[in-house]
């Protein structure tokens, strides 16, 4: 195991956490857009309540991935930035509009018209961002992005497989968010999100099937990684078991168990993508080894990540305990 | 517009926009924590109200700062991939540590903003303090990276590629301390005077408002203290720049000739064609004294350097004059405020009007100072090693994202200003004596 492998693993861990936390925030925005029925307003209020205190922290994972990439694998960062310029700029527009609109909605006047305007901007950009994020992942995995082959090809990512991965990402995040929100809701609102989680789960399945079918021709490296490696079978069994468990629990109304199973399912999907693409950062031109920074930098970066993690994870634990814990006061409030 | 110019324009707009929110993110949490601490100590209701309102303002500004900062982390690669390919491994350390500081800010600001009724008083106040400290830490780390671009260290160039990289040497290049101190102080000065200006405006309308009086005391106290320290830090900076970046010093002073006992020029228009600075008020030997603390010291002029490494002398000199001029005014205002406080007098109307007028001055000075260091390093991104033209992306059509982000930032800036105005304008008028 080289420092480059460890850094690659750190990036993958950060991406899994970004999917589980930031992804669910995007999903919350998707349910804001798709709010319907007699409890439309309550659904939106729940989404706002659920992500308000935590969304900013959840999106730092993406910044961390960017920083580790340009410090540890500078050539990959440069290549990705040049070749995927267009979708990355679209991603930035989505991220900016989404965060700004969410905050403006919270602090602008409470009139319905004003709120609806910001809400629409927030929810539409919540769909745009995961779509583009998925497209970027699909493009990196497919081998369509060739590094400086014949000059920059700004639209190389525009193909069925990356677009399918984009839809897959949006469906996955919507599914995850609905599973989380079902826990935080009560009464009929809980059933709303339970049903939404089941519907989104079916969409995840459809998108996954489509992406897998397309990958056979369009992303042979990932297809091979997902079918022919020693970890392939256990990975699929694990993901499948988590998915089936999540569905069963959603049907039976055991929302906490469903949330946990859905989280495991999403984590395995993201980790499985990373593992099947190993050792490539950009298929087929850039590997962890070929893009590596000098060893001194990678080792120093690993220490920085370890030290930062020691501070970060307890802080995150406090955050989630305060806002998502059953009894937030128990850990943080001592009798005076 | 050439792609290089569009790239510089886009990055410049992004940074000029973000830097305001970043500076607020350093200073505003401190104000809000001081207000909350006063309330917890004295039970003064005015201070509780102040902490809550400042927290709302901080929430809006931090959110815009967070997303515009995310944009910059991507733009480093989108616009300057050759720079990042070169510099990423060398200055990645401060950026990665900054990532964790940003995490701490986001986590504890979430706890602070939404946790008024969910956490113990001690955890709440401590969360605010962590936000204030990690905001300063973020600025500290990011400025280290900029200091390295000005005075690169911690690697050897071999055949055009960096070798023998030592990330911890690169993290603290010569002159890091002066830049970090100067930047941190500027955040407190700019934010302090902007906040003080707003509250002074309302205080002029309603002199009895305990709310605005308390706000003015805190904002002007912190901002004024920093404004009084800033000239000392500026002196420290000038000597460092003279030692490590002589071209920049010559440009910002409009010094074309190498001479002993060089004069300090106030104002004036440098003319790069004729190699002279006209219309300046010259203080004999002033520059030698300031830059080297020696009236006879030799100051290198631009003539001693090849023309192709000159920055745009006019821009750099004027930006520097703006920064120093406004900084001097702010320090004078701070001294006046301190004198009034020592005399135990309430600020009179003329003083409040002055504070209102100086409200934007701190941020104008901060932006000007940032322009001085960035324009002053041109034509290089990494001084003496990598040019800006050699850093830019091969992707074409950059004018499109330049215009798009320019409009986006105008829109965000306008909405943010409107929301903040509403937050303050509906403040409790005449909520006197709550204490």
XYZ file of C-alpha atoms in Angstrom:
771
model
C 0.000 0.000 0.000
C 1.469 3.319 -1.088
C 0.680 6.810 0.259
C -1.139 7.375 -3.042
C -3.433 4.416 -2.331
C -4.162 5.719 1.161
C -4.965 9.169 -0.216
C -7.183 7.577 -2.852
C -8.985 5.752 -0.040
C -9.335 9.042 1.869
C -10.913 10.664 -1.195
C -13.315 7.750 -1.507
C -14.281 7.965 2.176
C -14.918 11.698 1.773
C -17.056 11.002 -1.309
C -19.081 8.356 0.547
C -19.709 10.829 3.378
C -20.524 13.546 0.861
C -23.096 11.241 -0.736
C -24.606 10.236 2.631
C -24.764 13.812 3.981
C -24.510 16.351 1.154
C -26.341 13.991 -1.202
C -29.274 13.804 1.181
C -29.351 17.621 1.276
C -29.666 17.692 -2.504
C -32.379 15.066 -2.189
C -34.205 17.275 0.276
C -34.229 20.003 -2.366
C -35.620 17.540 -4.905
C -38.532 16.755 -2.547
C -39.071 20.479 -2.124
C -39.568 20.671 -5.889
C -41.763 17.564 -5.946
C -43.839 18.487 -2.883
C -47.463 17.568 -3.577
C -50.785 16.634 -2.049
C -52.609 18.227 0.850
C -49.459 18.383 3.029
C -47.322 20.223 0.468
C -46.446 23.049 2.853
C -45.619 20.699 5.714
C -43.360 18.630 3.473
C -41.384 21.725 2.506
C -41.215 22.936 6.093
C -39.819 19.581 7.192
C -37.119 19.680 4.504
C -36.146 23.171 5.580
C -36.048 22.207 9.252
C -34.074 19.060 8.553
C -31.253 20.595 6.525
C -31.093 24.144 7.926
C -28.485 23.604 10.653
C -26.331 21.058 8.827
C -26.214 21.771 5.094
C -23.175 24.027 5.177
C -21.075 21.472 7.033
C -22.302 18.699 4.722
C -20.966 20.437 1.657
C -17.458 20.977 2.990
C -16.779 17.330 2.071
C -16.721 18.361 -1.571
C -14.201 21.123 -0.858
C -12.079 18.594 1.032
C -12.126 16.248 -1.978
C -11.013 19.090 -4.257
C -8.191 20.091 -1.925
C -6.900 16.546 -1.448
C -7.067 16.024 -5.197
C -5.016 19.080 -6.105
C -2.517 18.559 -3.300
C -2.056 14.812 -3.678
C -2.834 14.282 -7.372
C -2.215 17.623 -9.080
C -2.085 16.226 -12.623
C -5.483 14.587 -12.206
C -6.949 17.832 -10.858
C -5.586 19.808 -13.803
C -6.778 17.243 -16.343
C -10.278 16.992 -14.859
C -10.598 20.771 -14.626
C -9.673 21.219 -18.282
C -11.631 18.331 -19.767
C -14.785 18.680 -17.677
C -14.821 22.484 -17.645
C -18.435 22.820 -18.790
C -20.149 20.433 -16.347
C -18.017 21.712 -13.465
C -19.019 25.316 -14.171
C -22.669 24.182 -14.266
C -22.109 22.407 -10.936
C -20.768 25.643 -9.437
C -23.767 27.607 -10.679
C -26.009 24.984 -9.072
C -24.107 25.060 -5.770
C -24.106 28.869 -5.570
C -27.775 29.325 -6.445
C -28.844 26.510 -4.150
C -27.035 27.699 -1.039
C -27.867 31.351 -1.600
C -31.539 30.708 -2.379
C -31.942 28.468 0.666
C -30.484 31.119 2.960
C -32.381 33.963 1.327
C -35.635 32.041 1.738
C -34.928 31.592 5.444
C -34.237 35.270 6.064
C -36.426 37.008 3.487
C -40.000 38.174 4.153
C -42.439 35.420 5.125
C -44.952 36.244 2.362
C -45.840 33.251 0.208
C -44.852 34.864 -3.072
C -41.346 35.762 -1.863
C -40.874 32.357 -0.272
C -42.089 30.532 -3.377
C -39.638 32.408 -5.588
C -36.602 31.460 -3.509
C -37.994 27.977 -2.979
C -38.210 27.383 -6.714
C -34.633 28.561 -7.264
C -33.451 26.374 -4.381
C -35.243 23.255 -5.545
C -34.418 23.558 -9.243
C -30.724 24.005 -8.471
C -30.985 21.055 -6.075
C -31.852 18.938 -9.100
C -29.215 20.494 -11.361
C -26.279 19.969 -8.988
C -26.572 16.165 -8.437
C -27.340 15.616 -12.125
C -24.122 17.369 -13.128
C -22.174 15.688 -10.330
C -23.296 12.310 -11.642
C -22.391 13.323 -15.188
C -18.873 14.212 -14.000
C -18.499 10.835 -12.291
C -19.861 9.036 -15.352
C -17.517 10.890 -17.665
C -14.480 10.084 -15.487
C -15.412 6.407 -15.368
C -16.326 5.972 -19.011
C -13.009 6.681 -20.685
C -14.599 9.409 -22.805
C -12.366 12.031 -21.224
C -9.022 11.761 -22.974
C -6.305 13.897 -21.465
C -4.979 16.360 -24.022
C -5.425 13.906 -26.854
C -6.270 16.395 -29.592
C -6.791 19.579 -27.616
C -9.642 20.183 -25.232
C -12.989 18.676 -26.269
C -15.431 20.663 -24.186
C -18.434 18.407 -24.853
C -16.802 14.970 -24.558
C -18.942 14.222 -21.488
C -22.204 14.551 -23.418
C -23.083 10.876 -23.936
C -25.691 8.356 -22.757
C -23.620 6.742 -19.992
C -22.617 9.937 -18.109
C -26.182 11.227 -18.427
C -27.517 7.943 -17.060
C -25.151 8.238 -14.096
C -26.428 11.789 -13.576
C -30.010 10.549 -13.345
C -28.850 7.704 -11.114
C -27.203 10.164 -8.717
C -30.310 12.348 -8.542
C -32.540 9.315 -7.906
C -30.152 7.957 -5.288
C -30.041 11.246 -3.384
C -33.815 11.625 -3.520
C -34.185 8.077 -2.185
C -31.741 8.710 0.641
C -33.387 12.003 1.594
C -36.849 10.454 1.688
C -35.587 7.645 3.906
C -34.013 10.176 6.303
C -37.036 12.472 6.269
C -39.388 9.585 7.060
C -37.565 9.272 10.397
C -37.806 12.971 11.166
C -41.487 13.243 10.183
C -44.441 12.154 12.255
C -47.942 10.908 11.523
C -49.259 11.178 7.959
C -46.185 13.170 6.928
C -44.088 10.112 7.739
C -46.193 8.024 5.369
C -45.713 10.668 2.664
C -41.962 10.252 2.824
C -42.135 6.495 3.288
C -44.050 6.257 0.021
C -41.655 8.674 -1.633
C -38.690 6.607 -0.512
C -40.232 3.495 -2.049
C -40.948 5.278 -5.343
C -37.455 6.772 -5.455
C -36.012 3.349 -4.625
C -37.693 1.947 -7.725
C -36.260 4.823 -9.759
C -32.806 4.042 -8.330
C -33.209 0.454 -9.466
C -34.258 1.498 -12.981
C -31.399 4.002 -13.323
C -28.877 1.502 -11.979
C -30.021 -1.086 -14.515
C -29.804 1.439 -17.348
C -26.343 2.637 -16.288
C -25.089 -0.926 -15.884
C -26.373 -1.877 -19.337
C -24.770 1.192 -20.902
C -21.500 0.606 -19.036
C -20.996 -2.679 -20.900
C -20.248 -0.711 -24.064
C -19.450 2.766 -22.786
C -17.491 2.169 -19.591
C -15.727 -1.181 -20.006
C -13.256 -0.611 -17.162
C -15.993 -0.023 -14.607
C -18.117 -2.793 -16.111
C -15.252 -5.195 -15.712
C -14.553 -3.884 -12.221
C -18.154 -4.453 -11.233
C -18.325 -7.957 -12.662
C -14.954 -9.596 -12.781
C -13.002 -8.695 -9.650
C -12.662 -10.732 -6.526
C -14.760 -8.297 -4.528
C -17.519 -8.047 -7.139
C -19.830 -10.773 -5.886
C -19.710 -9.883 -2.163
C -20.173 -6.206 -3.102
C -23.301 -6.894 -5.121
C -24.670 -9.261 -2.504
C -24.084 -6.665 0.208
C -25.677 -3.857 -1.795
C -28.595 -6.060 -2.766
C -29.168 -7.191 0.811
C -29.122 -3.571 2.025
C -31.581 -2.559 -0.702
C -33.977 -5.414 0.067
C -33.773 -4.677 3.795
C -34.454 -0.993 3.199
C -37.511 -1.822 1.099
C -38.901 -4.318 3.590
C -38.440 -1.913 6.457
C -40.047 0.929 4.483
C -43.085 -1.256 3.755
C -43.370 -2.287 7.382
C -42.979 1.283 8.612
C -39.789 0.634 10.550
C -38.231 3.872 9.395
C -35.101 3.887 11.555
C -33.995 0.509 10.266
C -34.876 1.608 6.733
C -32.742 4.735 7.097
C -29.753 2.685 8.237
C -30.166 0.155 5.421
C -30.539 2.879 2.785
C -27.370 4.527 4.110
C -25.446 1.255 3.867
C -26.793 0.717 0.351
C -25.660 4.160 -0.853
C -22.277 3.846 0.845
C -21.694 0.479 -0.850
C -22.702 1.885 -4.236
C -20.254 4.793 -4.017
C -17.496 2.634 -2.558
C -18.145 0.002 -5.230
C -17.757 2.582 -7.997
C -14.456 3.711 -6.489
C -13.140 0.193 -6.004
C -14.073 -0.912 -9.511
C -12.354 2.108 -11.021
C -9.141 1.550 -9.006
C -6.364 2.474 -9.783
C -7.649 5.016 -12.300
C -8.615 8.573 -11.408
C -9.504 9.374 -15.004
C -10.085 6.249 -17.107
C -7.947 5.382 -19.072
C -5.206 8.043 -18.947
C -4.613 9.010 -15.321
C -3.938 6.641 -12.430
C -3.275 7.325 -8.761
C 0.401 6.622 -9.405
C 0.770 8.658 -12.595
C -0.911 11.724 -11.094
C 0.877 11.579 -7.747
C 2.500 14.541 -6.063
C 5.976 13.988 -4.557
C 6.001 11.480 -1.723
C 6.887 14.155 0.870
C 3.676 16.006 0.031
C 1.497 12.917 0.104
C 2.862 11.809 3.474
C 2.423 15.277 4.955
C -1.106 15.402 3.572
C -1.941 12.052 5.164
C -0.798 13.372 8.528
C -2.841 16.530 8.033
C -5.912 14.438 7.215
C -5.368 12.247 10.256
C -4.924 15.255 12.536
C -7.873 17.083 11.009
C -10.028 13.977 11.326
C -9.311 13.740 15.048
C -10.865 17.194 15.452
C -13.519 16.844 12.769
C -15.354 13.672 13.728
C -16.078 14.596 17.353
C -17.284 18.008 16.156
C -19.595 16.351 13.628
C -20.841 14.023 16.356
C -21.829 17.023 18.480
C -23.570 18.666 15.496
C -25.653 15.627 14.684
C -26.346 14.874 18.319
C -27.700 18.359 18.849
C -29.939 18.440 15.794
C -30.681 14.822 14.954
C -30.337 13.068 18.316
C -33.315 11.783 20.229
C -32.259 13.618 23.353
C -29.979 16.454 22.296
C -29.736 17.847 25.792
C -28.419 14.694 27.360
C -24.872 15.124 26.100
C -24.575 18.834 25.887
C -26.583 20.188 28.771
C -25.172 19.687 32.188
C -27.089 20.754 35.229
C -25.866 24.145 36.267
C -11.355 40.117 -24.694
C -8.563 37.551 -24.733
C -9.026 34.324 -22.790
C -6.201 35.272 -20.432
C -7.871 38.565 -19.637
C -11.268 36.862 -19.227
C -9.701 34.304 -16.878
C -8.082 37.062 -14.820
C -11.338 38.996 -14.859
C -13.395 36.013 -13.724
C -10.962 35.047 -10.983
C -10.631 38.677 -9.924
C -14.395 39.148 -9.706
C -14.761 35.877 -7.782
C -12.076 36.833 -5.267
C -13.110 40.472 -4.925
C -16.618 39.210 -4.148
C -15.607 36.380 -1.839
C -13.011 38.389 0.081
C -15.734 40.641 1.522
C -17.672 37.677 2.892
C -14.503 35.975 4.058
C -13.451 39.071 6.020
C -16.908 39.327 7.563
C -16.681 35.637 8.440
C -13.498 36.335 10.400
C -14.725 39.341 12.375
C -18.507 39.120 12.676
C -18.564 35.943 14.819
C -16.269 37.704 17.283
C -18.684 40.635 17.593
C -21.603 38.295 18.046
C -19.815 36.279 20.720
C -18.813 39.439 22.597
C -22.448 40.557 22.556
C -23.671 37.179 23.806
C -20.986 37.084 26.474
C -22.022 40.540 27.700
C -25.617 39.354 27.903
C -24.685 36.211 29.822
C -22.520 38.209 32.198
C -24.811 41.185 32.834
C -28.244 40.001 31.725
C -28.494 43.050 29.451
C -31.406 42.353 27.095
C -30.002 44.763 24.531
C -26.938 42.578 24.152
C -29.040 39.450 23.685
C -30.998 41.202 20.948
C -27.738 42.338 19.394
C -26.222 38.845 19.458
C -29.339 37.412 17.805
C -29.477 40.037 15.072
C -25.773 39.892 14.349
C -26.085 36.111 14.204
C -28.754 36.451 11.513
C -26.554 38.799 9.526
C -23.644 36.412 9.944
C -25.816 33.533 8.732
C -26.663 35.307 5.475
C -23.105 36.504 4.878
C -21.520 33.177 5.815
C -23.761 31.233 3.437
C -22.857 33.477 0.513
C -19.207 33.323 1.574
C -19.302 29.520 1.785
C -20.707 29.027 -1.695
C -18.496 31.691 -3.275
C -15.491 30.083 -1.546
C -16.447 26.700 -2.993
C -16.485 28.365 -6.402
C -12.929 29.569 -5.881
C -11.628 26.130 -4.887
C -12.892 24.813 -8.228
C -11.855 27.887 -10.209
C -8.241 27.362 -9.156
C -8.290 24.372 -11.479
C -10.849 25.539 -14.012
C -8.938 28.746 -14.776
C -5.357 28.004 -13.700
C -4.761 24.264 -14.197
C -1.060 24.741 -15.026
C -0.567 26.752 -11.854
C -2.293 24.129 -9.718
C -0.452 21.275 -11.372
C 2.753 23.053 -10.447
C 1.861 24.523 -7.084
C -0.721 22.080 -5.681
C 1.808 19.701 -4.127
C 3.851 22.587 -2.708
C 1.115 24.721 -1.145
C -1.541 22.082 -0.669
C -0.757 21.905 3.061
C -2.268 25.252 4.074
C -5.222 24.604 1.771
C -5.954 21.227 3.345
C -5.700 22.647 6.855
C -7.959 25.476 5.728
C -10.456 22.783 4.688
C -10.673 21.591 8.280
C -10.956 25.150 9.596
C -13.830 25.666 7.169
C -15.432 22.484 8.493
C -15.198 23.807 12.049
C -16.725 27.133 11.026
C -19.656 25.473 9.259
C -20.328 22.937 12.020
C -20.211 25.342 14.934
C -22.037 28.130 13.113
C -24.850 25.627 12.531
C -24.873 24.853 16.258
C -24.748 28.558 17.124
C -27.498 29.702 14.753
C -29.988 26.919 15.319
C -28.959 25.870 18.801
C -30.210 28.757 20.962
C -32.818 26.453 22.510
C -31.102 23.117 22.019
C -27.756 23.517 23.733
C -26.448 24.527 27.119
C -25.389 28.170 27.490
C -21.775 27.125 27.774
C -21.795 25.039 24.591
C -23.592 27.817 22.745
C -21.091 30.481 23.678
C -18.182 28.093 23.056
C -19.567 27.285 19.592
C -19.555 30.973 18.730
C -15.987 31.265 19.963
C -14.935 28.298 17.814
C -16.546 29.950 14.774
C -14.607 33.148 15.467
C -11.328 31.275 15.974
C -11.693 29.008 12.966
C -12.668 31.937 10.765
C -9.367 33.546 11.689
C -7.586 30.223 11.140
C -9.072 29.954 7.638
C -7.795 33.405 6.744
C -4.426 32.517 8.263
C -3.997 29.389 6.108
C -5.211 30.944 2.876
C -2.893 33.914 3.337
C 0.033 31.508 3.794
C -0.636 30.200 0.290
C -0.660 33.743 -1.072
C 2.573 34.545 0.781
C 4.173 31.588 -0.987
C 3.072 32.895 -4.380
C 4.774 36.189 -3.517
C 7.954 34.602 -2.154
C 8.090 30.965 -3.273
C 10.100 28.572 -1.085
C 10.365 24.917 -0.192
C 11.326 23.426 -3.569
C 14.037 23.425 -6.254
C 13.422 23.899 -9.952
C 15.018 21.128 -12.028
C 14.412 21.077 -15.773
C 11.248 23.108 -15.408
C 9.639 20.924 -12.757
C 9.662 21.338 -8.976
C 11.854 18.879 -7.104
C 12.841 18.340 -3.461
C 9.492 19.607 -2.291
C 9.287 20.262 1.445
C 5.678 21.156 2.186
C 6.347 22.563 5.647
C 9.089 24.913 4.436
C 6.742 26.055 1.651
C 3.984 26.594 4.180
C 5.964 29.290 5.976
C 7.855 31.185 3.252
C 9.932 34.268 4.124
C 7.584 37.106 4.943
C 4.579 34.944 5.835
C 4.160 36.602 9.216
C 3.772 40.167 7.935
C 1.180 39.195 5.360
C -0.857 37.073 7.756
C -0.924 39.774 10.444
C -1.816 42.470 7.930
C -4.664 40.425 6.429
C -6.142 39.379 9.773
C -6.113 42.943 11.094
C -7.704 44.189 7.873
C -10.644 41.814 8.387
C -11.394 43.302 11.827
C -10.868 46.894 10.619
C -13.073 46.532 7.535
C -15.899 44.654 9.227
C -15.694 46.735 12.402
C -16.025 50.053 10.593
C -18.710 48.775 8.212
C -20.832 47.570 11.136
C -20.064 50.714 13.146
C -21.043 52.868 10.166
C -24.459 51.218 9.912
C -25.199 51.529 13.629
C -23.888 55.115 13.735
C -26.342 55.926 10.945
C -29.281 54.714 13.050
C -27.859 56.292 16.185
C -27.913 59.676 14.461
C -31.659 59.211 13.988
C -32.317 57.974 17.489
C -29.652 59.075 19.906
C -31.277 57.278 22.843
C -31.138 53.798 21.320
C -29.279 51.576 23.768
C -29.290 48.897 21.097
C -27.290 50.898 18.559
C -25.045 52.361 21.267
C -24.076 48.881 22.450
C -23.494 47.781 18.859
C -21.296 50.784 18.129
C -19.202 50.194 21.233
C -18.377 46.610 20.282
C -17.837 47.154 16.536
C -15.812 50.315 16.991
C -13.908 48.823 19.915
C -12.645 45.823 17.948
C -12.371 47.613 14.585
C -10.690 50.627 16.129
C -8.122 48.580 18.037
C -7.228 46.783 14.817
C -7.108 50.092 12.910
C -4.599 51.460 15.429
C -2.400 48.369 15.104
C -2.600 48.273 11.307
C -0.047 51.077 10.647
C 2.522 49.159 12.723
C 1.775 46.031 10.712
C 2.031 48.100 7.526
C 5.497 49.258 8.512
C 6.525 45.654 9.172
C 5.098 44.716 5.756
C 6.894 47.507 3.912
C 10.257 46.398 5.300
C 9.564 42.770 4.390
C 8.448 43.671 0.874
C 11.544 45.862 0.446
C 13.730 42.907 1.397
C 11.951 40.128 -0.468
C 10.061 41.745 -3.381
C 12.003 44.841 -4.506
C 10.107 45.122 -7.813
C 6.800 45.285 -5.987
C 8.144 47.915 -3.598
C 9.429 50.050 -6.474
C 6.074 49.766 -8.258
C 3.944 50.589 -5.273
C 6.079 53.622 -4.444
C 6.440 54.753 -8.076
C 10.240 54.555 -7.690
C 11.931 54.375 -11.108
C 15.513 55.370 -10.194
C 17.748 53.464 -7.822
C 18.808 55.996 -5.237
C 20.045 56.566 -1.694
C 17.756 58.597 0.539
C 14.717 57.925 -1.630
C 11.683 60.168 -1.011
C 8.254 58.964 0.014
C 5.686 59.861 -2.662
C 2.155 60.668 -1.609
C -0.255 60.537 -4.526
C 1.162 61.155 -7.990
C 0.881 59.414 -11.319
C 3.663 57.033 -12.353
C 4.350 57.141 -16.079
C 6.023 53.910 -17.156
C 6.897 55.260 -20.629
C 8.795 58.281 -19.343
C 9.934 56.441 -16.213
C 8.901 59.118 -13.777
C 6.218 59.778 -11.203
C 4.620 63.183 -11.601
C 2.441 65.300 -9.328
C 3.418 63.455 -6.164
C 3.944 65.144 -2.832
C 7.495 64.066 -1.988
C 8.757 63.691 1.573
C 12.563 63.695 1.385
C 14.210 60.442 2.465
C 10.798 59.193 3.568
C 10.880 55.928 1.651
C 14.391 55.002 2.782
C 13.336 55.603 6.360
C 10.097 53.629 6.066
C 11.450 50.719 4.077
C 14.824 50.299 5.771
C 14.651 52.523 8.895
C 17.724 54.343 7.563
C 17.547 57.791 5.869
C 20.473 56.952 3.563
C 19.413 53.437 2.575
C 19.466 52.587 -1.099
C 16.078 51.818 -2.654
C 16.118 49.863 -5.898
C 14.216 51.507 -8.729
C 12.314 49.825 -11.540
C 15.055 50.728 -14.051
C 17.219 48.093 -12.393
C 14.831 45.353 -13.451
C 14.020 44.098 -16.950
C 10.895 45.684 -18.360
C 9.110 42.355 -18.792
C 8.972 41.731 -15.028
C 7.404 45.104 -14.241
C 3.851 45.057 -13.018
C 1.420 47.764 -14.138
C 3.077 50.540 -12.134
C 0.189 52.998 -12.346
C -2.379 50.486 -11.052
C -0.166 49.230 -8.249
C 0.831 52.706 -7.105
C -2.730 54.053 -7.099
C -4.153 51.013 -5.301
C -1.407 51.405 -2.711
C -2.215 55.100 -2.228
C -5.892 54.256 -1.717
C -5.051 51.590 0.853
C -2.616 53.721 2.829
C -4.753 56.851 2.619
C -7.908 55.152 3.864
C -5.955 53.190 6.463
C -4.597 56.448 7.844
C -8.082 57.974 8.026
C -9.389 54.896 9.789
C -6.549 54.951 12.302
C -7.277 58.630 12.971
C -10.960 57.875 13.482
C -10.043 55.051 15.831
C -7.766 57.356 17.825
C -10.611 59.875 18.074
C -12.991 57.186 19.297
C -10.475 56.019 21.873
C -9.994 59.581 23.122
C -13.760 60.040 23.480
C -14.042 56.803 25.379
C -11.173 57.683 27.714
C -12.824 61.043 28.384
C -15.998 59.134 29.165
C -18.043 61.057 26.603
C -20.790 59.764 24.367
C -19.790 60.112 20.706
C -21.072 63.506 19.457
C -23.014 63.852 16.196
C -20.021 65.017 14.164
C -18.104 61.932 15.190
C -21.016 59.630 14.304
C -21.260 61.313 10.885
C -17.582 60.661 10.376
C -18.024 56.995 11.270
C -20.925 56.722 8.801
C -18.783 58.290 6.083
C -15.940 55.872 6.834
C -18.273 52.855 6.827
C -17.170 51.522 3.429
C -13.563 52.745 3.803
C -12.253 49.597 5.482
C -13.522 47.332 2.730
C -12.284 49.674 -0.002
C -8.849 49.645 1.657
C -8.954 45.863 1.979
C -9.790 45.390 -1.694
C -7.132 47.919 -2.661
C -4.547 46.096 -0.545
C -5.444 42.814 -2.173
C -5.041 44.469 -5.596
C -1.637 45.818 -4.548
C -0.317 42.370 -3.729
C -1.871 40.680 -6.780
C -1.189 43.360 -9.420
C 2.206 43.927 -7.840
C 3.218 40.315 -8.498
C 2.294 40.390 -12.193
C 3.330 39.123 -14.699
C 3.791 36.131 -12.378
C 1.430 33.841 -10.450
C 4.435 32.377 -8.646
C 6.957 35.183 -8.504
C 9.965 34.577 -10.731
C 8.913 30.987 -11.481
C 5.587 30.757 -13.298
C 3.839 33.466 -15.311
C 0.136 34.156 -15.315
C 0.003 33.522 -19.072
C 1.671 30.151 -18.480
C -0.874 29.217 -15.795
C -4.094 29.680 -17.715
C -6.373 26.949 -19.022
C -6.402 25.988 -22.718
C -10.217 26.002 -22.625
C -11.575 28.811 -24.814
C -14.600 31.077 -24.641
C -13.920 32.139 -21.060
C -15.776 35.386 -21.594
C -19.044 33.437 -21.246
C -18.491 32.254 -17.636
C -16.905 35.654 -16.888
C -20.091 37.512 -17.805
C -22.344 34.847 -16.255
C -20.595 34.865 -12.878
C -20.288 38.648 -12.967
C -24.080 38.942 -13.270
C -24.640 36.180 -10.714
C -22.465 37.960 -8.155
C -24.136 41.316 -8.813
C -27.480 39.663 -8.147
C -26.283 37.923 -4.967
C -24.619 41.098 -3.707
C -27.783 43.140 -4.242
C -30.040 40.591 -2.525
C -27.637 40.207 0.398
C -27.467 43.969 0.888
C -31.263 44.260 0.782
C -31.770 41.468 3.319
C -29.157 42.853 5.701
C -30.651 46.308 5.462
C -34.042 44.919 6.406
C -32.552 43.014 9.355
C -31.059 46.173 10.806
C -33.704 48.687 9.768
C -36.427 46.863 11.665
C -34.262 46.891 14.784
C -35.980 48.035 17.948
C -36.038 51.809 17.523
C -35.599 53.531 20.827
C -35.409 50.194 22.640
C -33.733 52.181 25.314
C -32.567 51.101 28.678
C -33.135 47.369 28.234
C -30.117 46.734 30.364
